[in-house]
mmCIF file of C-alpha atoms in Angstrom:
data_model
loop_
_atom_site.group_PDB
_atom_site.id
_atom_site.type_symbol
_atom_site.label_atom_id
_atom_site.label_comp_id
_atom_site.label_asym_id
_atom_site.label_seq_id
_atom_site.Cartn_x
_atom_site.Cartn_y
_atom_site.Cartn_z
ATOM 1 C CA LYS A 1 122.559 67.902 125.674
ATOM 2 C CA VAL A 2 124.080 67.201 122.276
ATOM 3 C CA ARG A 3 127.593 68.344 123.257
ATOM 4 C CA ALA A 4 127.477 66.312 126.473
ATOM 5 C CA ALA A 5 126.270 63.232 124.582
ATOM 6 C CA ALA A 6 128.999 63.688 121.957
ATOM 7 C CA VAL A 7 131.687 63.995 124.640
ATOM 8 C CA THR A 8 130.393 60.875 126.375
ATOM 9 C CA ALA A 9 130.236 58.871 123.136
ATOM 10 C CA LEU A 10 133.751 59.877 122.054
ATOM 11 C CA CYS A 11 135.225 59.104 125.466
ATOM 12 C CA ASP A 12 133.409 55.761 125.663
ATOM 13 C CA ALA A 13 134.837 54.843 122.257
ATOM 14 C CA SER A 14 138.322 55.827 123.443
ATOM 15 C CA VAL A 15 138.006 53.736 126.604
ATOM 16 C CA ASP A 16 137.151 50.709 124.478
ATOM 17 C CA ALA A 17 140.010 51.345 122.024
ATOM 18 C CA LEU A 18 142.484 54.136 122.684
ATOM 19 C CA GLY A 19 143.078 54.850 118.992
ATOM 20 C CA ALA A 20 139.380 54.824 118.041
ATOM 21 C CA VAL A 21 139.197 58.621 118.202
ATOM 22 C CA THR A 22 141.834 60.713 116.457
ATOM 23 C CA LEU A 23 144.117 62.755 118.665
ATOM 24 C CA GLY A 24 142.754 66.015 117.223
ATOM 25 C CA VAL A 25 139.179 65.084 118.073
ATOM 26 C CA PHE A 26 140.242 63.858 121.508
ATOM 27 C CA VAL A 27 141.966 67.200 122.191
ATOM 28 C CA GLN A 28 138.733 68.955 121.170
ATOM 29 C CA VAL A 29 136.921 66.845 123.766
ATOM 30 C CA GLY A 30 139.394 68.296 126.266
ATOM 31 C CA GLU A 31 138.311 71.786 125.250
ATOM 32 C CA ARG A 32 134.816 70.925 126.506
ATOM 33 C CA LEU A 33 136.255 71.328 130.010
ATOM 34 C CA ARG A 34 135.794 75.046 129.322
ATOM 35 C CA ASP A 35 132.271 74.728 127.919
ATOM 36 C CA LYS A 36 129.644 77.223 129.059
ATOM 37 C CA LYS A 37 127.296 74.412 130.124
ATOM 38 C CA VAL A 38 128.110 72.647 133.382
ATOM 39 C CA ALA A 39 126.662 69.341 132.121
ATOM 40 C CA VAL A 40 129.131 69.343 129.228
ATOM 41 C CA ARG A 41 132.053 70.127 131.540
ATOM 42 C CA LEU A 42 131.010 67.311 133.865
ATOM 43 C CA ALA A 43 130.759 64.871 130.946
ATOM 44 C CA ALA A 44 134.237 65.939 129.816
ATOM 45 C CA VAL A 45 135.738 65.470 133.291
ATOM 46 C CA ARG A 46 134.210 62.018 133.716
ATOM 47 C CA GLY A 47 134.980 60.881 130.174
ATOM 48 C CA LEU A 48 138.549 62.142 130.023
ATOM 49 C CA ALA A 49 139.278 60.637 133.432
ATOM 50 C CA ALA A 50 137.971 57.260 132.264
ATOM 51 C CA VAL A 51 140.089 57.392 129.097
ATOM 52 C CA TYR A 52 143.187 58.416 131.058
ATOM 53 C CA HIS A 53 142.631 55.608 133.547
ATOM 54 C CA ALA A 54 142.101 53.026 130.813
ATOM 55 C CA ALA A 55 145.209 54.160 128.932
ATOM 56 C CA VAL A 56 147.559 54.430 131.879
ATOM 57 C CA ALA A 57 146.236 51.544 133.944
ATOM 58 C CA GLY A 58 146.366 49.125 131.043
ATOM 59 C CA TRP A 59 143.840 46.547 129.945
ATOM 60 C CA GLY A 60 142.555 43.473 131.672
ATOM 61 C CA LEU A 61 141.495 42.693 135.199
ATOM 62 C CA PRO A 62 142.745 43.407 137.699
ATOM 63 C CA ARG A 63 144.141 46.638 136.355
ATOM 64 C CA THR A 64 147.630 47.536 137.429
ATOM 65 C CA TRP A 65 149.252 50.936 137.482
ATOM 66 C CA PRO A 66 152.644 50.611 135.786
ATOM 67 C CA SER A 67 155.313 53.258 136.193
ATOM 68 C CA SER A 68 156.348 55.149 133.086
ATOM 69 C CA SER A 69 159.429 52.949 132.714
ATOM 70 C CA ALA A 70 157.255 49.809 132.782
ATOM 71 C CA ARG A 71 155.087 51.088 129.931
ATOM 72 C CA GLY A 72 157.893 50.434 127.448
ATOM 73 C CA SER A 73 157.488 51.590 123.860
ATOM 74 C CA ASN A 74 153.851 52.549 124.419
ATOM 75 C CA GLY A 75 154.962 55.173 126.941
ATOM 76 C CA LEU A 76 155.526 57.858 124.299
ATOM 77 C CA GLU A 77 152.225 57.149 122.546
ATOM 78 C CA LEU A 78 150.375 57.269 125.864
ATOM 79 C CA ALA A 79 152.088 60.517 126.826
ATOM 80 C CA VAL A 80 151.056 62.137 123.545
ATOM 81 C CA ARG A 81 147.511 60.788 123.605
ATOM 82 C CA VAL A 82 146.548 61.258 127.261
ATOM 83 C CA GLY A 83 149.452 62.911 129.060
ATOM 84 C CA TRP A 84 147.803 66.330 128.798
ATOM 85 C CA VAL A 85 144.564 65.218 130.511
ATOM 86 C CA PRO A 86 145.575 65.849 134.172
ATOM 87 C CA ALA A 87 146.854 69.346 133.362
ATOM 88 C CA LYS A 88 143.644 70.221 131.500
ATOM 89 C CA MET A 89 141.530 68.948 134.379
ATOM 90 C CA LEU A 90 143.480 70.890 136.952
ATOM 91 C CA GLY A 91 143.086 73.962 134.764
ATOM 92 C CA ALA A 92 139.325 73.395 134.728
ATOM 93 C CA TYR A 93 139.318 73.160 138.529
ATOM 94 C CA TYR A 94 140.167 76.826 138.904
ATOM 95 C CA LEU A 95 138.392 78.424 135.958
ATOM 96 C CA GLY A 96 136.726 81.633 137.060
ATOM 97 C CA ASP A 97 133.261 80.199 136.469
ATOM 98 C CA SER A 98 134.003 76.691 137.734
ATOM 99 C CA THR A 99 131.122 75.388 139.829
ATOM 100 C CA ALA A 100 131.254 73.255 142.951
ATOM 101 C CA ASP A 101 130.000 70.324 140.858
ATOM 102 C CA VAL A 102 132.886 70.630 138.415
ATOM 103 C CA ARG A 103 135.428 71.012 141.212
ATOM 104 C CA ALA A 104 134.024 67.961 142.989
ATOM 105 C CA ALA A 105 134.143 65.966 139.746
ATOM 106 C CA VAL A 106 137.809 66.930 139.204
ATOM 107 C CA LEU A 107 138.667 65.909 142.781
ATOM 108 C CA LYS A 108 136.870 62.592 142.304
ATOM 109 C CA ALA A 109 138.626 62.019 138.979
ATOM 110 C CA LEU A 110 141.979 62.715 140.598
ATOM 111 C CA ALA A 111 141.289 60.242 143.403
ATOM 112 C CA ASP A 112 139.593 57.533 141.329
ATOM 113 C CA ASP A 113 141.152 57.670 137.863
ATOM 114 C CA LEU A 114 144.177 59.919 137.550
ATOM 115 C CA LEU A 115 145.966 58.269 140.461
ATOM 116 C CA PRO A 116 145.660 54.645 141.503
ATOM 117 C CA SER A 117 143.640 54.059 144.628
ATOM 118 C CA LEU A 118 145.104 51.853 147.306
ATOM 119 C CA LYS A 119 141.958 49.732 146.895
ATOM 120 C CA THR A 120 142.743 49.253 143.185
ATOM 121 C CA LEU A 121 146.311 48.329 144.034
ATOM 122 C CA ALA A 122 145.119 45.818 146.661
ATOM 123 C CA VAL A 123 142.770 44.187 144.120
ATOM 124 C CA GLY A 124 145.746 43.828 141.791
ATOM 125 C CA GLY A 125 147.692 42.038 144.527
ATOM 126 C CA THR A 126 149.844 45.002 145.515
ATOM 127 C CA ALA A 127 150.040 45.796 149.221
ATOM 128 C CA GLY A 128 152.101 47.591 151.848
ATOM 129 C CA ASP A 129 155.317 49.248 150.763
ATOM 130 C CA GLU A 130 154.898 48.095 147.170
ATOM 131 C CA ALA A 131 151.474 49.764 146.965
ATOM 132 C CA ALA A 132 152.866 52.971 148.433
ATOM 133 C CA GLU A 133 155.767 52.899 145.981
ATOM 134 C CA THR A 134 153.399 52.360 143.048
ATOM 135 C CA TYR A 135 151.171 55.213 144.201
ATOM 136 C CA VAL A 136 154.116 57.594 144.607
ATOM 137 C CA SER A 137 155.469 56.570 141.189
ATOM 138 C CA ALA A 138 152.092 57.329 139.578
ATOM 139 C CA ALA A 139 151.892 60.674 141.398
ATOM 140 C CA VAL A 140 155.401 61.601 140.208
ATOM 141 C CA ASP A 141 154.466 60.623 136.634
ATOM 142 C CA LEU A 142 151.348 62.774 136.858
ATOM 143 C CA MET A 143 153.210 65.747 138.360
ATOM 144 C CA ALA A 144 155.920 65.530 135.686
ATOM 145 C CA GLY A 145 153.303 66.356 133.058
ATOM 146 C CA LEU A 146 152.063 69.483 134.813
ATOM 147 C CA GLY A 147 153.104 73.020 134.078
ATOM 148 C CA GLU A 148 153.783 75.634 136.756
ATOM 149 C CA LYS A 149 150.181 76.866 136.782
ATOM 150 C CA GLU A 150 148.752 73.363 137.149
ATOM 151 C CA ARG A 151 151.217 72.530 139.930
ATOM 152 C CA LYS A 152 150.038 75.581 141.833
ATOM 153 C CA VAL A 153 146.444 74.423 141.370
ATOM 154 C CA PHE A 154 147.407 70.938 142.582
ATOM 155 C CA ASP A 155 149.140 72.442 145.627
ATOM 156 C CA LYS A 156 146.045 74.566 146.317
ATOM 157 C CA MET A 157 143.824 71.477 146.069
ATOM 158 C CA LEU A 158 146.014 69.691 148.610
ATOM 159 C CA ALA A 159 145.986 72.725 150.897
ATOM 160 C CA ASP A 160 142.188 72.943 150.614
ATOM 161 C CA ALA A 161 141.872 69.255 151.490
ATOM 162 C CA THR A 162 144.190 69.667 154.477
ATOM 163 C CA GLN A 163 142.229 72.682 155.687
ATOM 164 C CA PHE A 164 138.954 70.800 155.244
ATOM 165 C CA ARG A 165 140.250 67.895 157.337
ATOM 166 C CA ALA A 166 141.427 70.274 160.057
ATOM 167 C CA ASP A 167 138.085 72.104 160.077
ATOM 168 C CA LEU A 168 136.177 68.819 160.198
ATOM 169 C CA ALA A 169 138.325 67.507 163.045
ATOM 170 C CA ARG A 170 137.765 70.756 164.954
ATOM 171 C CA LEU A 171 133.999 70.501 164.393
ATOM 172 C CA VAL A 172 133.921 66.883 165.561
ATOM 173 C CA GLU A 173 135.945 67.820 168.649
ATOM 174 C CA GLN A 174 133.525 70.670 169.463
ATOM 175 C CA THR A 175 130.521 68.356 169.288
ATOM 176 C CA ARG A 176 131.976 65.926 171.844
#
């Protein structure tokens, strides 16, 4: 309970002010993705995703999802501070002892925080082709920060999702 509470507190502080937690401490929070306790891993996934989203999406409402070129001089600082988060999360997805809860939390983080949702883009006034372009730009930025292992995990996640959709469609068809 103490480790999970510490992870949550540190991530909450980082969401409020990106520099509030030193980079070394923030990286140690990332190591909690490998913790033996599932509750700590879940807190790390949720917290790191929130920090990543806050850092990359920018401040203010509605949040926008700028491309790396639009981030300007802060781009390098953001890359150093949070650029490693998606790779760490994808690594946690396929740890040997990763539970269904942790995998579900990583999938949710990917959909809700690591990539912009089309709903988020619509709230920010982005629609149609512009929204699709923004989404693809964010996905390319995210993929650029992944190593070979993490890309394979990402590909496997996409394949799993595709297989799930196919299985679900087949099940729905059989029940008709």
